[in-house]
CSV table of C-alpha atoms in Angstrom, one decimal:
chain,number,residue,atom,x,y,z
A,71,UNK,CA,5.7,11.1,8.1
A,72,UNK,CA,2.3,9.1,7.4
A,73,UNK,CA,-0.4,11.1,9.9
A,74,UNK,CA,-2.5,8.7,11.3
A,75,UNK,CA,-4.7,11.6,12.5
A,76,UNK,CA,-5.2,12.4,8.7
A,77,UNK,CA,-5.8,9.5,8.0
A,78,UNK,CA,-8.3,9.4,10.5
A,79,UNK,CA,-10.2,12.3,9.4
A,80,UNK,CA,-10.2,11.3,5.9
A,81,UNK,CA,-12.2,8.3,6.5
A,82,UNK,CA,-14.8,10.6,9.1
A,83,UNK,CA,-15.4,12.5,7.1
A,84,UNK,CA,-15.9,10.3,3.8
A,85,UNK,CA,-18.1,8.1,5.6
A,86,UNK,CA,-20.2,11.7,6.6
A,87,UNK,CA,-19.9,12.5,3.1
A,88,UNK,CA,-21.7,9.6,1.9
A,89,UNK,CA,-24.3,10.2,4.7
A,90,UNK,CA,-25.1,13.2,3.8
A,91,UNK,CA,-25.4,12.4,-0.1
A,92,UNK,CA,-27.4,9.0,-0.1
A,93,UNK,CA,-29.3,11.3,2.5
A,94,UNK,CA,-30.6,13.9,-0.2
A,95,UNK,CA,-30.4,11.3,-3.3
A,96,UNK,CA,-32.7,9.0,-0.9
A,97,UNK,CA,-35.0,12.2,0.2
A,98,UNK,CA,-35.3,13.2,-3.2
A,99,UNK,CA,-35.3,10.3,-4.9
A,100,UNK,CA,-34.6,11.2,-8.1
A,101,UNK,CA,-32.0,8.2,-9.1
A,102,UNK,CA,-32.5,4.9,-10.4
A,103,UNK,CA,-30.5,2.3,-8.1
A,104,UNK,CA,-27.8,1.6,-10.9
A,105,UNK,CA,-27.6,5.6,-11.0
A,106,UNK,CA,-27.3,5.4,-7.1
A,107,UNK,CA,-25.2,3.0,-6.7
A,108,UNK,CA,-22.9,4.5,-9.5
A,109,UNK,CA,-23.0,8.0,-8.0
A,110,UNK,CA,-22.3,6.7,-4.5
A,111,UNK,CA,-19.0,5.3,-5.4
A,112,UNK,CA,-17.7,8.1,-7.0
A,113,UNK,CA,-18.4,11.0,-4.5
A,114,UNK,CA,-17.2,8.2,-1.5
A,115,UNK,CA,-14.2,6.8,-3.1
A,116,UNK,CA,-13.1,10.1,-4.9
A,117,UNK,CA,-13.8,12.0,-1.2
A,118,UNK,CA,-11.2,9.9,0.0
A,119,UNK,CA,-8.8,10.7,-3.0
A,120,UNK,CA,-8.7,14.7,-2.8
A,121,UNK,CA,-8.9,14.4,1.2
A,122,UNK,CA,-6.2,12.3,2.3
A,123,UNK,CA,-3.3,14.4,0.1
A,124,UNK,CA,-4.8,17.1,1.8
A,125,UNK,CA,-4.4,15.5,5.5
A,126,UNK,CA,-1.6,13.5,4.5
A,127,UNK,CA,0.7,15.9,2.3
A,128,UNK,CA,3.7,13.9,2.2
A,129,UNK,CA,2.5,10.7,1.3
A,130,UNK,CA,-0.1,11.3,-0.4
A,131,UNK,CA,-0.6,8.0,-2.3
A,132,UNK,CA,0.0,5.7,0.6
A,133,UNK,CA,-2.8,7.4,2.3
A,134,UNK,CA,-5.7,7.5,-0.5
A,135,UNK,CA,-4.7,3.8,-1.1
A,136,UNK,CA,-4.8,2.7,2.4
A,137,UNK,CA,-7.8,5.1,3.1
A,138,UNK,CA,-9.7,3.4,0.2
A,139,UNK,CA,-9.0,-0.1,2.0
A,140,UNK,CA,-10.1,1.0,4.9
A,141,UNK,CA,-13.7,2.4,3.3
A,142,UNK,CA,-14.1,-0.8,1.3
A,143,UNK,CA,-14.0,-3.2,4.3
A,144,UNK,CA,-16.0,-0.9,6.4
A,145,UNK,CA,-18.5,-1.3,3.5
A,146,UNK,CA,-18.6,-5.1,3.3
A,147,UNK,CA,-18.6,-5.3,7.0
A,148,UNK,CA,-22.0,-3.0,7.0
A,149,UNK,CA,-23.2,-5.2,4.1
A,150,UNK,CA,-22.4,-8.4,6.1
A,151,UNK,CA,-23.6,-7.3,9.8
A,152,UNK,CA,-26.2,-4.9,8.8
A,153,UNK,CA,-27.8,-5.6,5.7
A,154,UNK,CA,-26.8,-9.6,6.5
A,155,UNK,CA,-25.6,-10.0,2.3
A,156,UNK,CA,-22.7,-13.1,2.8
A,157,UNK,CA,-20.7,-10.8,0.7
A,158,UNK,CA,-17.0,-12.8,2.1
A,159,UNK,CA,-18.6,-16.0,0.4
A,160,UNK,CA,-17.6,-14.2,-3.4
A,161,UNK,CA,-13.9,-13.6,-2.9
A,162,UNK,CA,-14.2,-12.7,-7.1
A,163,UNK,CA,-16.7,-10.2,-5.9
A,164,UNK,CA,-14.1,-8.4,-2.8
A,165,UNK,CA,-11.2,-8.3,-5.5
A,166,UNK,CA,-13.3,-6.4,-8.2
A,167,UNK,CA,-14.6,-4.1,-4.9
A,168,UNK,CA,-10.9,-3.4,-3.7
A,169,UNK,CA,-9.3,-3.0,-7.0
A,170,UNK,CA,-11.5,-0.7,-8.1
A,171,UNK,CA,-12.1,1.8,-5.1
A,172,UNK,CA,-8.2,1.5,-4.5
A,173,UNK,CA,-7.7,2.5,-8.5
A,174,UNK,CA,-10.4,5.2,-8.4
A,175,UNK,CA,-8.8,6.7,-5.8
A,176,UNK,CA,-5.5,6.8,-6.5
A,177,UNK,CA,-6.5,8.8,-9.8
A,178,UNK,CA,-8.6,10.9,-7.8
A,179,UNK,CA,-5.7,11.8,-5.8
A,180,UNK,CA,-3.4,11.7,-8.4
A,181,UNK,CA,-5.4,14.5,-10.6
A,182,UNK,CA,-5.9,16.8,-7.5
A,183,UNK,CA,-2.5,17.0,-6.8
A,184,UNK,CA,-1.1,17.8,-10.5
A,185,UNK,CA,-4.5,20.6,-10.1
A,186,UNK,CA,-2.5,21.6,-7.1
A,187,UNK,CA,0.9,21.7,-8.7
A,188,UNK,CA,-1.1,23.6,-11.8
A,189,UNK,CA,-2.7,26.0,-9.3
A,190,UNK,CA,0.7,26.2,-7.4
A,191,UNK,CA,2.5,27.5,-10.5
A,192,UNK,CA,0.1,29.9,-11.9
A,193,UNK,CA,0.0,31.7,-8.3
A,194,UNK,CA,4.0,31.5,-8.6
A,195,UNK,CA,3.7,33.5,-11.9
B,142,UNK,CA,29.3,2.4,3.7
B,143,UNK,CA,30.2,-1.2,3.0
B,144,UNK,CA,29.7,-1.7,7.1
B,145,UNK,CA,26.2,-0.5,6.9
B,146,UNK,CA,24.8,-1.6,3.7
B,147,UNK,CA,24.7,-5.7,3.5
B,148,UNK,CA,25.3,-7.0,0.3
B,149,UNK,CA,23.3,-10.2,-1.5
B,150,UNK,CA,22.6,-12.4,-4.1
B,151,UNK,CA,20.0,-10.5,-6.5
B,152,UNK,CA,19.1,-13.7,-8.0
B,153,UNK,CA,18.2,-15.7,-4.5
B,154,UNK,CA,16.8,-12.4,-3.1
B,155,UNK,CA,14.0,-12.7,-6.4
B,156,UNK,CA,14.1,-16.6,-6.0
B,157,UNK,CA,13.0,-16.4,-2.5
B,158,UNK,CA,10.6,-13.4,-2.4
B,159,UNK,CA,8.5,-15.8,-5.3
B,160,UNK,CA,9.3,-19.0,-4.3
B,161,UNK,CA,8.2,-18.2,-0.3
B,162,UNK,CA,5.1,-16.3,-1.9
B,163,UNK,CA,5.7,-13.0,-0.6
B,164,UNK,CA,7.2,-14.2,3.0
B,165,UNK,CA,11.0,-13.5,2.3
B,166,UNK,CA,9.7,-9.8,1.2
B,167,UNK,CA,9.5,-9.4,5.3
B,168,UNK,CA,12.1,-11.4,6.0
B,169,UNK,CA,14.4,-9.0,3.7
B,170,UNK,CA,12.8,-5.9,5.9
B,171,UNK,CA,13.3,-7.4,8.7
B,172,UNK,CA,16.8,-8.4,8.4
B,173,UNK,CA,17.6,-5.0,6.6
B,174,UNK,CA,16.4,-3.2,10.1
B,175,UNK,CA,19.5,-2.4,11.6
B,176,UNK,CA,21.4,-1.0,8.6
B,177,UNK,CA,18.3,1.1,7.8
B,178,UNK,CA,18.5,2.2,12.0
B,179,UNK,CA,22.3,2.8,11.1
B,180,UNK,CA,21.3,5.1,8.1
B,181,UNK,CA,18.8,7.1,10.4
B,182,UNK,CA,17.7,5.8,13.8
B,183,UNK,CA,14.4,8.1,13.2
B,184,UNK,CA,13.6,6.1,10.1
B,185,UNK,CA,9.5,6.0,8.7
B,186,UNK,CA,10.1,2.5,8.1
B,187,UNK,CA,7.4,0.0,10.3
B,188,UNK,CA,9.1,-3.0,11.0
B,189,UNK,CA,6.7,-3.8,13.7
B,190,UNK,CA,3.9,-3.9,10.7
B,191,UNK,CA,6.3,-6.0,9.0
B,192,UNK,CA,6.9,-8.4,11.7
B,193,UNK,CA,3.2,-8.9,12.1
B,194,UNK,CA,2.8,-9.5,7.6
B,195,UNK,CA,5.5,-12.0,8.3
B,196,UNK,CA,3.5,-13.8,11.0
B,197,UNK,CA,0.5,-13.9,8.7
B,198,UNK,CA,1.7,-14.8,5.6
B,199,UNK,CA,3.2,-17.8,7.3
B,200,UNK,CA,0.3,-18.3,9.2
B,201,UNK,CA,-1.7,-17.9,6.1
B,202,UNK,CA,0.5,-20.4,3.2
B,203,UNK,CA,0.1,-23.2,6.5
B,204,UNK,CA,-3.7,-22.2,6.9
B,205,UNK,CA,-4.2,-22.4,3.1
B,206,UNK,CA,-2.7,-25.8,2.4
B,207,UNK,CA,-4.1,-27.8,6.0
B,208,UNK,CA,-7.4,-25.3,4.8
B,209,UNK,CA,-8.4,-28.0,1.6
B,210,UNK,CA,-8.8,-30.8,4.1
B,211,UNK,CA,-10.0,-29.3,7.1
B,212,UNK,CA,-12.5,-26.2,5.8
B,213,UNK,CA,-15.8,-26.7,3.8
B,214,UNK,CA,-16.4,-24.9,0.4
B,215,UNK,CA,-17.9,-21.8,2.8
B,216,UNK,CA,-14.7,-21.7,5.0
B,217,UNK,CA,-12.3,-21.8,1.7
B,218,UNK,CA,-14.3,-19.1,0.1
B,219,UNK,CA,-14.3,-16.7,3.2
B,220,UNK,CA,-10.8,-17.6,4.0
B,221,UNK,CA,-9.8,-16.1,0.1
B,222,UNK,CA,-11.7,-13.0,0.7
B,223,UNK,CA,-10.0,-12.5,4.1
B,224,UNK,CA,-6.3,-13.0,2.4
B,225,UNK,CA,-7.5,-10.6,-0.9
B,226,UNK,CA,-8.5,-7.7,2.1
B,227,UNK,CA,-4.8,-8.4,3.7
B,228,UNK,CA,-3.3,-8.8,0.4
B,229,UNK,CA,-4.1,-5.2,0.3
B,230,UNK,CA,-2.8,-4.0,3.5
B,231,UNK,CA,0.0,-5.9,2.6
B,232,UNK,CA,0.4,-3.9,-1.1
B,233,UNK,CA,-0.2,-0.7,0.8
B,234,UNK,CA,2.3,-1.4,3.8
B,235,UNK,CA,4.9,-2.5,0.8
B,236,UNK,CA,4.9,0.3,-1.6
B,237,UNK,CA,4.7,2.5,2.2
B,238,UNK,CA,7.9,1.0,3.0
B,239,UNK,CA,10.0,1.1,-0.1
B,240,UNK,CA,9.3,4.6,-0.9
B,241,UNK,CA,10.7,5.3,2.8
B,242,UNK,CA,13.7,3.5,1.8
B,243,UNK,CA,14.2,5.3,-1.2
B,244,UNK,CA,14.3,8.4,0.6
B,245,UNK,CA,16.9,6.8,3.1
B,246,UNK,CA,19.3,5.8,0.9
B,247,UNK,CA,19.0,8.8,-0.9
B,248,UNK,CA,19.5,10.8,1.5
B,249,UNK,CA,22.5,8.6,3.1
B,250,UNK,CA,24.9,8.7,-0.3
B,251,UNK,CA,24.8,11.2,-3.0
B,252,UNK,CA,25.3,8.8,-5.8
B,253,UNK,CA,22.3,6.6,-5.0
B,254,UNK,CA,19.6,7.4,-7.1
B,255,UNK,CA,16.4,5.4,-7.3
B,256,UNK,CA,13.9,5.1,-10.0
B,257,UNK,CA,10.6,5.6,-8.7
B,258,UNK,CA,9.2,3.8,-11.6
B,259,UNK,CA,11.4,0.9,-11.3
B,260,UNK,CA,10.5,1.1,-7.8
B,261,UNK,CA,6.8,0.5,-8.3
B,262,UNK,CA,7.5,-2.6,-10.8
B,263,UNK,CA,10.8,-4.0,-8.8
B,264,UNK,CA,10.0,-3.0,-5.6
B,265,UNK,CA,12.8,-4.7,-2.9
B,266,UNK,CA,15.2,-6.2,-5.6
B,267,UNK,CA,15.4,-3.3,-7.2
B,268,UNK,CA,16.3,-1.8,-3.8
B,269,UNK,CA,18.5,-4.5,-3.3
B,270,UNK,CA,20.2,-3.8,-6.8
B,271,UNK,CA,21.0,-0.8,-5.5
B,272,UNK,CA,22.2,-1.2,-2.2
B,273,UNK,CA,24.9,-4.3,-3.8
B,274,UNK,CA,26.0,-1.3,-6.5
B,275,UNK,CA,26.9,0.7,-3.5
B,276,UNK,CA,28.8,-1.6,-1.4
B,277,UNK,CA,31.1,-2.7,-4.4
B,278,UNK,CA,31.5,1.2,-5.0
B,279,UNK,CA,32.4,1.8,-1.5
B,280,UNK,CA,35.0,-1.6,-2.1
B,281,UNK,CA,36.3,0.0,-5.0
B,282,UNK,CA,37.5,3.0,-3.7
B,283,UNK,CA,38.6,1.3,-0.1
B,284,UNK,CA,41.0,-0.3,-2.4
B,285,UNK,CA,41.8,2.6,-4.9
B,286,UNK,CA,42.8,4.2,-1.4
């Protein structure tokens, strides 16, 4: 039912995703940090909402939700070990981070698959 | 039916589940376990994950109240953040689970339909609901026959 090795490769490949795109906004440097910051979330956290239905096709939601978990802790764990910002010290601050990756994607996942079902139809026809 | 399905109060099933702060929510899986293996042994249901959120929200309500006179205002803090990440896993393992149940039970008895709506809002009482319809059904006609 829930494929761990999709769930897996959502979160690679995410995470290469955002490598490669704070790679060429960084290179470039074209973006303001707001803008950066901003634009970060978005292609990272709506990755992980049109790649896990497509890895996980029958539970769909389960796995952009969990997926979206999984990417916000990896991100306060590099902000707490790497970057050394006592991020666990603001729970307000975690909340406001989970809930709004978790939402994001789920609506990310949630438009790509009506697309799909659109798309589906139309070839149907 | 009314051998596999257990039947309970609705009313100390929601009771529980808010008094207990989420515990009983486990509890219920747990102790549903076997009828669910009844249904279909090769059920998508992960009681082991459950036993482990049971643990830890125990673990956690007992941590949380010795936590005010043990931790400093750092500990308390950190110790919030850690229980809003597993409050997640938690959310995510729960609406996992019930939405495997839902396809269990409807695929065990033709008449059981579930909401998915009233799923999402009602999560294991509406399941519960449910589940206590079909036993009185299945009492019903054991003694219309």
């Amino acid at each position: 039912m829930f494929s761990f090795r999709g769930f897996i490769q959502t979160i690679g490949v995410s995470l290469l995703i955002i490598i490669a795109y704070t790679f060429i906004i960084g290179f470039f440097n074209v973006l303001s940090v707001e803008w950066v910051i901003f634009t970060t979330f978005i292609v990272s956290y709506g990755s992980v909402g049109i790649l896990a239905p497509l890895w996980n096709k029958q539970t769909p939601y389960s796995a952009a939700f969990l997926s979206a978990i999984v990417m916000s802790v990896i991100n306060i764990m590099f902000s707490m070990i790497v970057l050394q910002i006592p991020v666990l010290i603001e729970p307000n601050t975690i909340n406001e981070n989970l809930f709004s990756s978790t939402v994001f994607s789920l609506m990310t996942a949630f438009l790509f698959l009506q697309i799909n079902k659109r798309i589906g139809r139309e070839k149907d026809d | 039916m009314t051998e596999v399905l257990k039947k309970k109060k609705l009313w100390i099933v929601v009771l529980l589940s808010i008094v207990t702060l989420g515990i009983y929510v486990g509890y219920w899986f747990l102790s549903a376990k076997s009828s669910f293996q009844l249904i279909n042994k090769k059920n998508y249901i992960p009681f082991k994950w459950w036993i482990v959120a049971t643990i830890y929200l125990s673990l956690s309500l007992i941590i949380s109240v010795i936590g005010e006179f043990v931790l400093t205002i750092y500990g308390l803090y950190m110790l919030d953040s850690m229980d809003l990440i597993l409050t997640y896993f938690y959310l995510a393992l729960l609406y996992y689970s019930i939405y495997r149940v839902k396809e269990l039970l409807e695929e065990y008895d033709d008449e059981i339909e579930l909401n998915k709506y009233l799923l999402f809002f009602f999560h294991i009482w509406y399941i519960q609901y449910k589940m206590n319809q079909a036993v009185n059904r299945g009492l019903a006609n054991e003694k219309t026959a």
